Amino acid sequence: MPSVTFPHRSLTPADAVRGFWFDEVRETVERSAVGGPLAASTTADVCIVGGGFVGLWTAIELKQRRPNLRVVLLEADVCGGGASGRNGGFVMTWWSKFTSLVKLCGFEAAVSLAQRAEAAVREIGAFCEQHQIDAEFRPCGWLWAATNTEQVDAWSATVKALAAAGLAPFEPLSRHEVAALSGSPVHLAGVFERAVATVHPAKLARGLTDVARALGVEIHEHTAVKEIRSGEAAEVVTSSAVVRAATAVLAMNAWASTIPEVGRALVVVSSDVVATAPVPDDLDAIGWRDGPAVSDSRRLVNYYRTARDGRIVFGKGGGAVAPSGRLGRHFHISSPRQSEVTAQMRYVYPMLWQAPVVSAWRGPIDYSVTGLPFFCRLDGQPNVIAAAGFSGNGVGPAKLAGELLAQMAIAGDDAGLPHALTQAPAPGLPPEPIRYLGARLVRASLARKEAREDLGGHAGPLTSYLASLDPTSFVDRGEIDLPNPARNDGDGQVSLHPNSPSHPNGRGVDASGTLDGSARQLPTVNARKE
């Protein structure tokens, strides 16, 4: 009987540091009526392993589509206690991944998937409103920015590809506009995407947990899965019981990296985050209180936003590397990079130097070698489906992932996904332990290179070469050749994206990259809800 084991999977340490977001919902979690550890063997139509955003959205989708399905969800920690409750709370689309999508899936599928990912952002907001989840959802937009001269125009290949296809999700801005929108003149250039939102990720995760329970999903927290055996049914084995299910869905993200065929395509690293005390008056003074989410264009990305109570949440990628994908205790501690991340925050916002940091934490990022997630049935185990590789952009796409995984579980098909997204990509990475040692060397080279660029200098040829070997990416890399942007939908009619220049409500971009036929106006974002 084919099987996959998780010999290193265990319960999250009792003293795990989950960070500011989760601290704010700790009392809610402790009072929660979510089921405790699985104590007795049971059966299910679908057993979901993982209680983060992907697992919870999948469970909700399954019950909404088929209310009579018996769905069991197992979580080794508490729902939302992993990466889903520790991230920056950016609810992003896939427009910044457009050229990556085209390379893997072709033009038409890339447009369709990016449009669905954009719709998922709106759907998350509507879902929160419908179910009265106070997840602090705010459609504030996202600024893809440069904070040193080497980063300027990092988005140009993506914007150019979109413009050639008649698509304009990004609005070009002048240097003055970028500085005004972000609240800091350190930002030298950038483009703005309106479709992005921010949330309080832990509140969203716990809200989804409550909705899933109300729909009849049987949830067991503090239940680590040790093995999954596949035959006529999938047997999900814990330390004390077995769930026998028609289909198992592994929504473990970074924790799935110990599965050989999945882990070969992943590089798991930490992302480290700090949060300040509330400084609403200071944010008002620089014009960023209700401003957009921001990320710069370095490979060890800085990403930052404001919270509803007027604090800054500032994160940085490229931390600890997980050897052989094993997420040990060092992924559950207060961030050892607090000083480094805080220094980056004060580099970008020197006028806010007095804002005290009150929380520092970290969480795992499962970067795929393509920069995009994949949804695959395990070799020899067609009734075991795994999803992984969200590459630092999982809050928004998790909603779409839930739809796809639910369809795959119910219909037994590939949910109409392009073939490239239904299998783990070929790794092109060396075996362990060379891979782990190489990853540390490349990360150190990237850090040296980007530190020199912040000072206006350039790295030497060896450092630059080693940095170029990094396979991970938060956004697109490189240019592509695009076909004719018009799309035939199969009925003889050509459809155009609403931002196409030919769409009646469209807003295209001209060859210079500026908005065509409209006055230049600084983007505005929605005011906060008190």
Coordinates of N, CA, C and O in Angstrom, one line a residue, residues 171-274:
E171 N -0.8 50.9 -11.9 CA -0.8 52.3 -12.3 C 0.5 52.9 -12.1 O 1.1 52.9 -10.9
P172 N 1.2 53.5 -13.1 CA 2.5 54.1 -13.0 C 2.4 55.4 -12.2 O 1.4 56.1 -12.3
L173 N 3.4 55.6 -11.3 CA 3.4 56.8 -10.5 C 4.7 57.5 -10.6 O 5.8 56.9 -10.9
S174 N 4.7 58.8 -10.4 CA 5.9 59.6 -10.4 C 6.6 59.4 -9.0 O 6.0 58.9 -8.1
R175 N 7.9 59.8 -8.9 CA 8.6 59.7 -7.7 C 7.8 60.4 -6.6 O 7.7 59.9 -5.4
H176 N 7.3 61.6 -6.9 CA 6.6 62.4 -5.9 C 5.4 61.6 -5.4 O 5.1 61.6 -4.2
E177 N 4.7 61.0 -6.3 CA 3.4 60.3 -6.0 C 3.7 59.1 -5.1 O 3.0 58.8 -4.2
V178 N 4.8 58.4 -5.5 CA 5.2 57.2 -4.7 C 5.5 57.6 -3.3 O 5.1 57.0 -2.3
A179 N 6.3 58.7 -3.1 CA 6.7 59.2 -1.8 C 5.5 59.6 -1.0 O 5.3 59.3 0.2
A180 N 4.5 60.3 -1.6 CA 3.3 60.8 -0.9 C 2.4 59.6 -0.5 O 1.9 59.6 0.6
L181 N 2.3 58.6 -1.4 CA 1.4 57.5 -1.1 C 2.0 56.6 0.0 O 1.2 56.1 0.8
S182 N 3.3 56.4 0.0 CA 3.9 55.5 1.0 C 4.3 56.2 2.3 O 4.6 55.6 3.3
G183 N 4.3 57.6 2.3 CA 4.7 58.3 3.5 C 6.2 58.5 3.7 O 6.6 58.9 4.8
S184 N 7.0 58.1 2.7 CA 8.5 58.2 2.8 C 9.2 58.5 1.5 O 8.9 57.8 0.5
P185 N 10.0 59.5 1.5 CA 10.8 59.9 0.3 C 11.9 58.8 0.0 O 12.5 58.9 -1.1
V186 N 12.1 57.9 0.8 CA 13.0 56.8 0.5 C 12.6 56.0 -0.7 O 13.4 55.4 -1.4
H187 N 11.3 56.0 -0.9 CA 10.7 55.3 -2.1 C 11.0 56.1 -3.3 O 10.5 57.2 -3.4
L188 N 11.8 55.6 -4.2 CA 12.2 56.3 -5.4 C 11.3 56.2 -6.6 O 11.3 57.0 -7.5
A189 N 10.6 55.1 -6.7 CA 9.7 54.8 -7.8 C 8.8 53.7 -7.5 O 8.9 53.0 -6.4
G190 N 7.8 53.4 -8.3 CA 6.9 52.3 -8.0 C 5.6 52.3 -8.9 O 5.4 53.3 -9.7
V191 N 4.9 51.3 -8.8 CA 3.6 51.2 -9.5 C 2.5 50.7 -8.4 O 2.9 50.1 -7.4
F192 N 1.3 51.1 -8.7 CA 0.2 50.9 -7.7 C -0.8 49.9 -8.2 O -1.3 50.1 -9.3
E193 N -1.2 48.9 -7.4 CA -2.3 48.0 -7.8 C -3.4 48.2 -6.8 O -3.3 47.9 -5.6
R194 N -4.6 48.6 -7.3 CA -5.7 48.9 -6.5 C -6.4 47.6 -5.9 O -7.1 47.7 -4.9
A195 N -6.3 46.5 -6.6 CA -7.1 45.3 -6.2 C -6.7 44.7 -4.9 O -7.4 43.8 -4.4
V196 N -5.5 45.0 -4.4 CA -5.0 44.4 -3.2 C -5.6 44.9 -1.9 O -6.0 46.1 -1.8
A197 N -5.7 44.1 -0.9 CA -6.3 44.5 0.4 C -5.4 44.1 1.5 O -4.4 43.3 1.3
T198 N -5.7 44.5 2.7 CA -5.0 43.9 3.9 C -6.0 43.4 4.9 O -7.2 43.8 4.9
V199 N -5.6 42.4 5.7 CA -6.4 41.9 6.8 C -5.6 41.7 8.0 O -4.4 41.7 8.0
H200 N -6.3 41.4 9.1 CA -5.7 40.9 10.3 C -5.7 39.4 10.1 O -6.8 38.7 10.2
P201 N -4.6 38.7 9.8 CA -4.6 37.3 9.4 C -5.1 36.4 10.4 O -5.8 35.4 10.1
A202 N -4.8 36.6 11.7 CA -5.2 35.7 12.7 C -6.7 35.8 12.9 O -7.4 34.7 13.1
K203 N -7.3 37.0 12.9 CA -8.7 37.1 13.0 C -9.4 36.5 11.8 O -10.5 35.9 12.0
L204 N -8.8 36.6 10.6 CA -9.5 35.9 9.5 C -9.4 34.4 9.7 O -10.4 33.7 9.4
A205 N -8.3 33.9 10.1 CA -8.2 32.4 10.3 C -9.2 31.9 11.3 O -9.8 30.9 11.1
R206 N -9.3 32.6 12.4 CA -10.2 32.1 13.4 C -11.7 32.3 13.0 O -12.5 31.5 13.3
G207 N -11.9 33.4 12.2 CA -13.3 33.5 11.7 C -13.6 32.4 10.7 O -14.8 31.9 10.7
L208 N -12.7 32.0 9.9 CA -12.9 30.9 8.9 C -13.1 29.6 9.7 O -14.0 28.8 9.3
T209 N -12.4 29.4 10.8 CA -12.6 28.3 11.6 C -14.0 28.2 12.2 O -14.6 27.1 12.1
D210 N -14.5 29.3 12.7 CA -15.9 29.3 13.2 C -16.9 29.0 12.1 O -17.9 28.3 12.3
V211 N -16.7 29.6 10.9 CA -17.7 29.3 9.8 C -17.6 27.9 9.4 O -18.6 27.2 9.2
A212 N -16.4 27.3 9.3 CA -16.3 25.9 8.9 C -17.0 25.0 9.9 O -17.7 24.1 9.6
R213 N -16.8 25.3 11.2 CA -17.5 24.5 12.3 C -19.1 24.6 12.1 O -19.8 23.6 12.2
A214 N -19.5 25.9 11.9 CA -21.0 26.1 11.7 C -21.5 25.3 10.5 O -22.7 24.9 10.5
L215 N -20.7 25.1 9.5 CA -21.2 24.4 8.3 C -21.1 22.9 8.5 O -21.6 22.1 7.7
G216 N -20.5 22.4 9.6 CA -20.5 21.0 9.9 C -19.2 20.3 9.8 O -19.1 19.1 9.8
V217 N -18.1 21.1 9.5 CA -16.8 20.5 9.4 C -16.3 20.1 10.8 O -16.4 20.8 11.8
E218 N -15.9 18.8 10.9 CA -15.4 18.3 12.2 C -13.9 18.6 12.3 O -13.1 18.1 11.5
I219 N -13.5 19.5 13.2 CA -12.2 20.0 13.3 C -11.5 19.5 14.6 O -12.1 19.5 15.7
H220 N -10.3 19.0 14.4 CA -9.5 18.5 15.6 C -8.2 19.2 15.6 O -7.3 19.0 14.7
E221 N -8.0 20.1 16.6 CA -6.7 20.7 16.7 C -5.8 19.8 17.6 O -6.2 18.8 18.1
H222 N -4.5 20.2 17.6 CA -3.5 19.5 18.4 C -3.4 18.0 18.0 O -3.3 17.1 18.8
T223 N -3.6 17.8 16.7 CA -3.6 16.4 16.1 C -2.6 16.3 15.0 O -2.9 16.7 13.9
A224 N -1.4 15.8 15.3 CA -0.4 15.7 14.2 C -0.6 14.4 13.5 O -0.8 13.3 14.0
V225 N -0.5 14.5 12.1 CA -0.6 13.3 11.3 C 0.8 12.7 11.1 O 1.8 13.4 10.8
K226 N 0.9 11.4 11.3 CA 2.1 10.7 11.2 C 2.3 10.0 9.9 O 3.5 9.8 9.4
E227 N 1.3 9.6 9.3 CA 1.4 8.8 8.0 C 0.0 8.9 7.3 O -1.0 9.0 7.9
I228 N 0.1 8.8 5.9 CA -1.1 8.7 5.1 C -0.9 7.5 4.2 O 0.1 7.4 3.4
R229 N -1.7 6.5 4.4 CA -1.7 5.3 3.5 C -2.8 5.3 2.5 O -3.9 5.7 2.8
S230 N -2.5 5.0 1.3 CA -3.5 5.1 0.2 C -3.8 3.7 -0.4 O -2.9 3.0 -0.7
G231 N -5.0 3.5 -0.5 CA -5.6 2.3 -1.2 C -6.9 2.6 -1.8 O -7.1 3.7 -2.4
E232 N -7.9 1.8 -1.6 CA -9.2 2.1 -2.0 C -9.7 3.4 -1.3 O -10.5 4.2 -1.8
A233 N -9.3 3.5 0.0 CA -9.5 4.8 0.7 C -8.1 5.3 1.2 O -7.2 4.5 1.3
A234 N -8.1 6.5 1.6 CA -6.9 7.1 2.2 C -7.0 7.0 3.7 O -8.0 7.4 4.3
E235 N -6.0 6.4 4.3 CA -6.0 6.3 5.8 C -5.0 7.3 6.4 O -3.8 7.3 6.2
V236 N -5.6 8.3 7.1 CA -4.8 9.4 7.7 C -4.5 9.0 9.1 O -5.5 8.9 10.0
V237 N -3.3 8.7 9.4 CA -2.9 8.1 10.7 C -2.3 9.1 11.7 O -1.4 9.9 11.3
T238 N -2.9 9.2 12.9 CA -2.4 10.1 13.9 C -1.8 9.2 15.0 O -1.8 8.0 14.9
S239 N -1.3 9.8 16.1 CA -0.7 9.0 17.2 C -1.8 8.1 17.9 O -1.4 7.1 18.6
S240 N -3.0 8.5 17.8 CA -4.0 7.8 18.6 C -5.2 7.3 17.8 O -6.1 6.6 18.3
A241 N -5.3 7.6 16.5 CA -6.5 7.2 15.7 C -6.2 7.3 14.2 O -5.2 7.7 13.8
V242 N -7.2 6.8 13.5 CA -7.1 6.8 12.0 C -8.4 7.4 11.4 O -9.5 7.0 11.9
V243 N -8.2 8.3 10.4 CA -9.4 8.7 9.7 C -9.3 8.0 8.3 O -8.3 8.2 7.6
R244 N -10.3 7.3 8.0 CA -10.4 6.6 6.7 C -11.3 7.4 5.8 O -12.5 7.6 6.1
A245 N -10.8 8.0 4.7 CA -11.5 8.9 3.9 C -11.4 8.5 2.4 O -10.4 8.0 2.0
A246 N -12.4 8.9 1.7 CA -12.3 8.7 0.2 C -11.2 9.5 -0.4 O -10.5 9.0 -1.3
T247 N -11.0 10.7 0.1 CA -9.9 11.6 -0.4 C -9.3 12.3 0.8 O -9.9 12.7 1.7
A248 N -8.0 12.4 0.7 CA -7.2 13.3 1.6 C -6.6 14.5 0.9 O -6.1 14.3 -0.2
V249 N -6.8 15.6 1.5 CA -6.2 16.9 1.0 C -5.1 17.4 1.9 O -5.4 17.6 3.1
L250 N -3.9 17.5 1.5 CA -2.8 18.0 2.3 C -2.6 19.5 2.0 O -2.1 19.9 1.0
A251 N -3.1 20.2 3.0 CA -3.1 21.7 2.9 C -2.1 22.2 4.0 O -2.3 23.0 4.8
M252 N -0.9 21.6 3.9 CA 0.2 21.8 4.9 C 1.2 22.9 4.5 O 2.0 23.3 5.3
N253 N 1.2 23.3 3.2 CA 2.1 24.3 2.7 C 3.5 24.0 3.1 O 4.0 22.9 2.7
A254 N 4.3 24.8 3.8 CA 5.7 24.5 4.1 C 5.9 23.2 4.8 O 6.9 22.5 4.5
W255 N 5.0 22.7 5.6 CA 5.1 21.4 6.3 C 5.0 20.3 5.3 O 5.4 19.1 5.7
A256 N 4.5 20.5 4.1 CA 4.5 19.4 3.1 C 5.9 19.2 2.5 O 6.0 18.2 1.7
S257 N 6.8 20.0 2.8 CA 8.2 19.9 2.2 C 8.9 18.6 2.5 O 9.9 18.3 1.9
T258 N 8.4 17.9 3.5 CA 9.1 16.6 3.9 C 8.6 15.5 3.0 O 9.1 14.4 3.1
I259 N 7.6 15.7 2.2 CA 7.1 14.7 1.2 C 8.1 14.8 0.0 O 8.2 15.9 -0.6
P260 N 8.8 13.8 -0.3 CA 9.9 13.9 -1.3 C 9.5 14.6 -2.6 O 10.2 15.5 -3.1
E261 N 8.4 14.1 -3.2 CA 8.0 14.7 -4.5 C 7.6 16.1 -4.4 O 7.6 16.9 -5.4
V262 N 7.1 16.6 -3.3 CA 6.7 18.0 -3.1 C 7.9 18.8 -2.7 O 8.2 19.9 -3.2
G263 N 8.7 18.3 -1.7 CA 9.8 19.0 -1.1 C 10.9 19.3 -2.2 O 11.6 20.3 -2.0
R264 N 11.0 18.4 -3.2 CA 12.1 18.7 -4.2 C 11.9 20.0 -4.9 O 12.8 20.6 -5.5
A265 N 10.6 20.5 -5.0 CA 10.3 21.7 -5.7 C 10.2 22.9 -4.8 O 9.8 24.0 -5.3
L266 N 10.5 22.7 -3.5 CA 10.3 23.8 -2.6 C 11.7 24.2 -1.9 O 12.5 23.4 -1.7
V267 N 11.8 25.5 -1.6 CA 12.8 26.0 -0.7 C 12.1 26.7 0.4 O 11.3 27.7 0.2
V268 N 12.3 26.2 1.7 CA 11.5 26.7 2.8 C 12.5 27.6 3.6 O 13.5 27.2 4.1
V269 N 12.1 28.8 3.8 CA 12.8 29.8 4.6 C 11.9 30.6 5.5 O 10.7 30.6 5.3
S270 N 12.4 31.2 6.5 CA 11.6 32.0 7.4 C 11.4 33.4 6.8 O 12.3 33.9 6.1
S271 N 10.3 34.0 7.2 CA 10.1 35.4 7.0 C 9.9 36.0 8.4 O 9.2 35.4 9.2
D272 N 10.6 37.1 8.7 CA 10.6 37.6 10.1 C 9.9 39.0 10.1 O 10.0 39.8 9.2
V273 N 9.1 39.2 11.2 CA 8.2 40.3 11.2 C 8.3 41.0 12.6 O 8.5 40.4 13.6
V274 N 8.2 42.3 12.6 CA 8.1 43.1 13.8 C 6.8 44.0 13.7 O 6.3 44.3 12.6

